[in-house]
Every structure is written in C-alpha cells, then in structure tokens.
Amino acid sequence: MSVRVQSEPFDFGAECAGFGQGGKNVGAVVTFLGVVRDDSGTLNRMEIEHYPGMTEKAIAAMVNEARNRWSLADILVIHRHGSLKPGEPIMMVATAARHRVAAFEAAEFLMDYLKSRAPFWKKEVAADGAEWVAATDNDEIALKRW
Amino acid sequence: MIDILYFAWVRERIGLPKERLETDAATVAALVEELKSREDRYAVAFADTSALRVALDQELSDFSASLVGVREVAFFPPMTGG
C-alpha cells in the first residue's frame, strides 16, 4: 500500500509496470490515470492547491476503508499539486486483487472519494483569466453509492 | 490560541493563508461571526457558509461543532481532487 502526494511528475507506465504482480493471490490489476483536460482550448495551466498534513491523512483513511471493504493485495495512490500543463498526469490509482470486481470497485471508490473528500482545489488559468473549478452535485451523488 | 487556515478562493478573498488568533468562540459558527465582524474581507469570504467546508485539526467537521481543545481550524470550498 502506498500513497504519494507530490509536486513532481510521475511516470504512469513505470508505476504500473510490476504493480501488484508476482504475488500468487493476484489475478487482477486495475489502473486509472487522471490528466489535465483543456475543454476550452485556451488553458495555460492548472494550479492545484492542497492542505499538507490533512491530505495525507484523508487519503490514508480512504485507503484503509477500501482495504476493509474489499480483499486487496495492493493499492497505489499518487496525487500531484502545484502547477500542471494541459495533458500532464494529475493523479493515479492502482488496485490489485484476486478478482477483477474487487479491483474495479475499489479503484472507483478511491476515485470518488479523492474527488470530493481529499483536500485539493483546482484552479484553471487561461489566457483570459483564472477560475477555481467548482465541485458538482454529481461528486456528492457519486459518494452515495458507497 | 488557535491557528486558522484558509484555502483556495477563501484564502484569496481574505488575503492570507494562515493566522493565529486568541478567541473565546465556543463553536465554529461563533468563530465565523467573530471573523465577519472584524473586516469586510472576512464578511465577503464567509457570506454564504453553505458554500464552505470546515476541518478541525485536519478532520472534516461542521459549523455547529465545538472548538474546545481544537488547535487548528481550516476553511475552504468543496474539494476538487482527482
């Protein structure tokens, strides 16, 4: 189990290579990569602010909850903060389990919780101004299924 | 003494990321009222607390919670991670 909160880029391929494999009890690995999206075509950068200390605690609590709910061989969560360019990786989640249902469900659970319960705030900076990304009702609805 | 932290647009509206305050406020809501009475920038930032979240000692909480024994209060908009 590993959680990393960092400003540095990460290499998704290198992180995935070998993750959760090699153990006799692992039959499924699910990985998710979130990247900076530029809907308007004018995005200069995305600035991600976080709450040092609480961020790590909140993610650790989510990872523990996932381990309680599903039988998982391994979990990896990486989330960046700082200034990111369009197309750059923001965050990733990887889960390893005996069967794919547990790996998929745990990855979705972690994604839903990271979205609205980990203290990160995204600001989109474009040529014509900067705007904080607003949370949506769907973010809260997504939590209800868990 | 209590540390108060502000994040995202709350930080921008108040104009600082952190301050230390001597307060008799018994609850988060009372602390918010005290801050709002200080200066306009606080009144603007806390105009609609339904748009805000609060953490006490780095755990999500709510505005009716007690401040007894709390060392760090943080105010911020709903989180947008992932």
Short mmCIF file of C-alpha atoms in Angstrom, two decimals:
data_model
loop_
_atom_site.label_atom_id
_atom_site.label_comp_id
_atom_site.label_asym_id
_atom_site.label_seq_id
_atom_site.Cartn_x
_atom_site.Cartn_y
_atom_site.Cartn_z
CA MET A 1 0.00 0.00 0.00
CA SER A 2 1.49 3.31 -0.99
CA VAL A 3 0.26 6.92 -1.02
CA ARG A 4 2.31 9.74 -2.51
CA VAL A 5 1.37 13.44 -2.57
CA GLN A 6 3.93 15.31 -4.66
CA SER A 7 4.53 18.22 -6.99
CA GLU A 8 6.89 16.26 -9.26
CA PRO A 9 5.59 14.50 -12.37
CA PHE A 10 5.33 10.71 -12.28
CA ASP A 11 5.78 8.07 -14.96
CA PHE A 12 2.47 6.22 -15.21
CA GLY A 13 3.96 3.36 -17.24
CA ALA A 14 6.82 2.85 -14.83
CA GLU A 15 4.44 2.94 -11.84
CA CYS A 16 2.15 0.34 -13.45
CA ALA A 17 4.96 -1.99 -14.51
CA GLY A 18 5.08 -4.76 -11.95
CA PHE A 19 2.42 -3.24 -9.70
CA GLY A 20 0.62 -5.95 -7.75
CA GLN A 21 2.14 -8.69 -9.88
CA GLY A 22 4.31 -11.55 -8.75
CA GLY A 23 2.05 -12.48 -5.84
CA LYS A 24 0.24 -15.82 -6.12
CA ASN A 25 -3.03 -14.33 -4.93
CA VAL A 26 -3.29 -11.56 -7.55
CA GLY A 27 -5.47 -12.16 -10.59
CA ALA A 28 -6.48 -8.60 -11.46
CA VAL A 29 -4.84 -5.18 -11.63
CA VAL A 30 -6.86 -2.02 -12.36
CA THR A 31 -5.16 1.32 -13.04
CA PHE A 32 -6.57 4.80 -13.56
CA LEU A 33 -4.73 7.91 -14.74
CA GLY A 34 -6.21 11.42 -14.46
CA VAL A 35 -4.76 14.06 -16.80
CA VAL A 36 -5.21 17.84 -17.11
CA ARG A 37 -8.05 18.39 -19.59
CA ASP A 38 -8.36 21.53 -21.71
CA ASP A 39 -12.03 21.83 -22.73
CA SER A 40 -11.77 25.43 -23.94
CA GLY A 41 -8.52 25.04 -25.83
CA THR A 42 -7.18 28.11 -24.05
CA LEU A 43 -5.93 26.56 -20.82
CA ASN A 44 -2.47 27.75 -19.90
CA ARG A 45 -2.07 25.67 -16.74
CA MET A 46 -3.90 24.08 -13.84
CA GLU A 47 -2.85 25.06 -10.34
CA ILE A 48 -3.61 22.51 -7.65
CA GLU A 49 -3.59 23.65 -4.05
CA HIS A 50 -3.75 21.21 -1.14
CA TYR A 51 -3.77 21.07 2.64
CA PRO A 52 -0.46 19.50 3.68
CA GLY A 53 -0.99 17.08 6.54
CA MET A 54 -4.74 16.68 6.09
CA THR A 55 -4.27 15.48 2.50
CA GLU A 56 -2.11 12.56 3.53
CA LYS A 57 -4.39 11.67 6.46
CA ALA A 58 -7.56 11.84 4.35
CA ILE A 59 -6.13 9.62 1.61
CA ALA A 60 -4.76 7.13 4.16
CA ALA A 61 -8.25 6.89 5.67
CA MET A 62 -9.76 6.20 2.22
CA VAL A 63 -7.17 3.52 1.52
CA ASN A 64 -7.90 1.87 4.89
CA GLU A 65 -11.62 1.96 4.16
CA ALA A 66 -11.03 0.34 0.76
CA ARG A 67 -8.98 -2.40 2.41
CA ASN A 68 -11.80 -3.04 4.88
CA ARG A 69 -14.41 -3.31 2.14
CA TRP A 70 -12.52 -5.35 -0.44
CA SER A 71 -9.86 -8.01 -0.31
CA LEU A 72 -6.95 -6.19 -1.93
CA ALA A 73 -3.36 -7.30 -2.40
CA ASP A 74 -2.06 -3.79 -3.06
CA ILE A 75 -3.09 -0.15 -3.56
CA LEU A 76 -1.13 2.76 -5.03
CA VAL A 77 -2.38 6.37 -4.97
CA ILE A 78 -0.33 9.26 -6.38
CA HIS A 79 -1.76 12.81 -6.45
CA ARG A 80 0.14 15.89 -7.60
CA HIS A 81 -0.14 19.50 -6.53
CA GLY A 82 1.37 22.69 -7.93
CA SER A 83 1.34 24.00 -11.49
CA LEU A 84 0.45 21.48 -14.24
CA LYS A 85 0.24 21.85 -18.03
CA PRO A 86 -2.62 20.50 -20.17
CA GLY A 87 -2.11 16.80 -20.86
CA GLU A 88 0.09 16.27 -17.82
CA PRO A 89 -0.79 13.48 -15.37
CA ILE A 90 -2.56 14.77 -12.24
CA MET A 91 -3.10 11.59 -10.31
CA MET A 92 -3.30 7.82 -10.50
CA VAL A 93 -4.90 4.96 -8.63
CA ALA A 94 -3.91 1.31 -8.94
CA THR A 95 -5.53 -1.65 -7.20
CA ALA A 96 -4.61 -5.33 -7.18
CA ALA A 97 -6.91 -8.15 -6.09
CA ARG A 98 -7.70 -11.83 -6.64
CA HIS A 99 -10.64 -10.96 -8.89
CA ARG A 100 -11.44 -8.01 -11.14
CA VAL A 101 -14.68 -6.95 -9.42
CA ALA A 102 -12.85 -6.03 -6.21
CA ALA A 103 -10.07 -4.27 -8.13
CA PHE A 104 -12.53 -2.22 -10.26
CA GLU A 105 -14.84 -1.35 -7.37
CA ALA A 106 -12.02 -0.33 -5.03
CA ALA A 107 -10.47 1.85 -7.75
CA GLU A 108 -13.82 3.60 -8.37
CA PHE A 109 -14.42 4.01 -4.64
CA LEU A 110 -10.99 5.64 -4.24
CA MET A 111 -11.57 7.89 -7.26
CA ASP A 112 -14.96 9.05 -5.96
CA TYR A 113 -13.53 9.83 -2.54
CA LEU A 114 -10.39 11.53 -3.87
CA LYS A 115 -12.62 13.79 -5.95
CA SER A 116 -14.58 15.29 -3.07
CA ARG A 117 -13.02 14.22 0.25
CA ALA A 118 -9.31 14.80 -0.31
CA PRO A 119 -8.38 18.47 0.33
CA PHE A 120 -7.27 19.50 -3.16
CA TRP A 121 -8.55 22.55 -5.06
CA LYS A 122 -8.04 23.05 -8.78
CA LYS A 123 -7.72 26.42 -10.46
CA GLU A 124 -7.78 26.74 -14.24
CA VAL A 125 -5.56 29.54 -15.53
CA ALA A 126 -6.31 30.58 -19.13
CA ALA A 127 -5.21 33.49 -21.31
CA ASP A 128 -8.40 35.38 -20.44
CA GLY A 129 -8.41 34.79 -16.69
CA ALA A 130 -8.32 32.27 -13.87
CA GLU A 131 -11.16 30.34 -12.28
CA TRP A 132 -11.48 27.87 -9.42
CA VAL A 133 -13.03 24.58 -10.54
CA ALA A 134 -16.38 24.15 -8.76
CA ALA A 135 -17.45 20.88 -7.18
CA THR A 136 -20.62 19.44 -8.75
CA ASP A 137 -23.71 17.77 -7.29
CA ASN A 138 -22.63 14.64 -9.16
CA ASP A 139 -19.49 14.47 -7.00
CA GLU A 140 -21.68 14.07 -3.90
CA ILE A 141 -24.14 11.72 -5.64
CA ALA A 142 -21.19 9.52 -6.62
CA LEU A 143 -20.35 9.01 -2.93
CA LYS A 144 -23.84 7.84 -2.03
CA ARG A 145 -23.49 4.52 -3.85
CA TRP A 146 -20.73 3.52 -1.41
CA MET B 1 -4.52 30.42 20.68
CA ILE B 2 -5.93 28.83 17.59
CA ASP B 3 -4.44 28.52 14.09
CA ILE B 4 -6.85 29.39 11.29
CA LEU B 5 -6.04 28.25 7.75
CA TYR B 6 -7.70 29.35 4.52
CA PHE B 7 -7.54 27.59 1.17
CA ALA B 8 -8.45 28.29 -2.47
CA TRP B 9 -10.82 31.26 -3.01
CA VAL B 10 -11.35 31.65 0.73
CA ARG B 11 -7.61 32.33 1.03
CA GLU B 12 -7.74 34.74 -1.90
CA ARG B 13 -10.71 36.70 -0.54
CA ILE B 14 -9.27 37.02 2.95
CA GLY B 15 -5.82 37.71 1.56
CA LEU B 16 -3.74 35.38 3.70
CA PRO B 17 -3.22 31.63 4.07
CA LYS B 18 -2.96 31.42 7.84
CA GLU B 19 -3.30 33.42 11.01
CA ARG B 20 -3.17 32.81 14.76
CA LEU B 21 -5.99 34.13 16.88
CA GLU B 22 -6.94 34.45 20.54
CA THR B 23 -10.67 33.73 20.67
CA ASP B 24 -13.40 32.88 23.14
CA ALA B 25 -15.62 31.44 20.41
CA ALA B 26 -17.16 28.17 21.61
CA THR B 27 -18.16 26.89 18.20
CA VAL B 28 -17.08 27.19 14.56
CA ALA B 29 -20.20 29.27 13.84
CA ALA B 30 -19.29 31.70 16.65
CA LEU B 31 -15.74 31.96 15.30
CA VAL B 32 -17.12 32.76 11.84
CA GLU B 33 -19.31 35.54 13.31
CA GLU B 34 -16.30 36.94 15.15
CA LEU B 35 -14.21 36.95 11.96
CA LYS B 36 -17.04 38.51 9.90
CA SER B 37 -17.28 41.40 12.35
CA ARG B 38 -13.57 42.16 12.02
CA GLU B 39 -13.34 43.35 8.41
CA ASP B 40 -15.25 43.36 5.14
CA ARG B 41 -12.95 40.83 3.51
CA TYR B 42 -13.99 38.24 6.11
CA ALA B 43 -17.65 39.17 5.72
CA VAL B 44 -17.30 38.62 1.97
CA ALA B 45 -15.49 35.29 2.32
CA PHE B 46 -17.99 33.95 4.89
CA ALA B 47 -21.13 35.46 3.32
CA ASP B 48 -22.52 32.02 2.45
CA THR B 49 -21.21 29.29 4.74
CA SER B 50 -23.24 26.66 2.86
CA ALA B 51 -20.61 27.11 0.11
CA LEU B 52 -17.82 26.37 2.59
CA ARG B 53 -16.40 23.38 4.39
CA VAL B 54 -14.52 23.33 7.69
CA ALA B 55 -11.89 20.99 9.12
CA LEU B 56 -10.94 20.83 12.80
CA ASP B 57 -7.44 19.52 13.48
CA GLN B 58 -7.38 18.21 9.89
CA GLU B 59 -10.66 16.25 10.12
CA LEU B 60 -13.78 17.35 8.21
CA SER B 61 -16.33 18.79 10.60
CA ASP B 62 -19.27 21.20 10.55
CA PHE B 63 -20.11 24.74 11.59
CA SER B 64 -22.02 23.72 14.73
CA ALA B 65 -19.01 21.82 16.13
CA SER B 66 -17.33 22.82 19.39
CA LEU B 67 -13.88 24.41 19.37
CA VAL B 68 -12.95 23.04 22.80
CA GLY B 69 -9.45 21.58 22.58
CA VAL B 70 -9.13 22.40 18.87
CA ARG B 71 -5.77 23.78 17.77
CA GLU B 72 -6.25 24.17 14.01
CA VAL B 73 -9.33 25.28 12.07
CA ALA B 74 -9.36 25.33 8.27
CA PHE B 75 -11.94 26.92 5.98
CA PHE B 76 -12.20 26.03 2.29
CA PRO B 77 -14.62 25.50 -0.60
CA PRO B 78 -15.82 21.98 -1.50
CA MET B 79 -12.83 19.91 -2.55
CA THR B 80 -11.99 19.20 -6.19
CA GLY B 81 -9.39 16.46 -6.19
CA GLY B 82 -8.98 13.55 -8.57
#
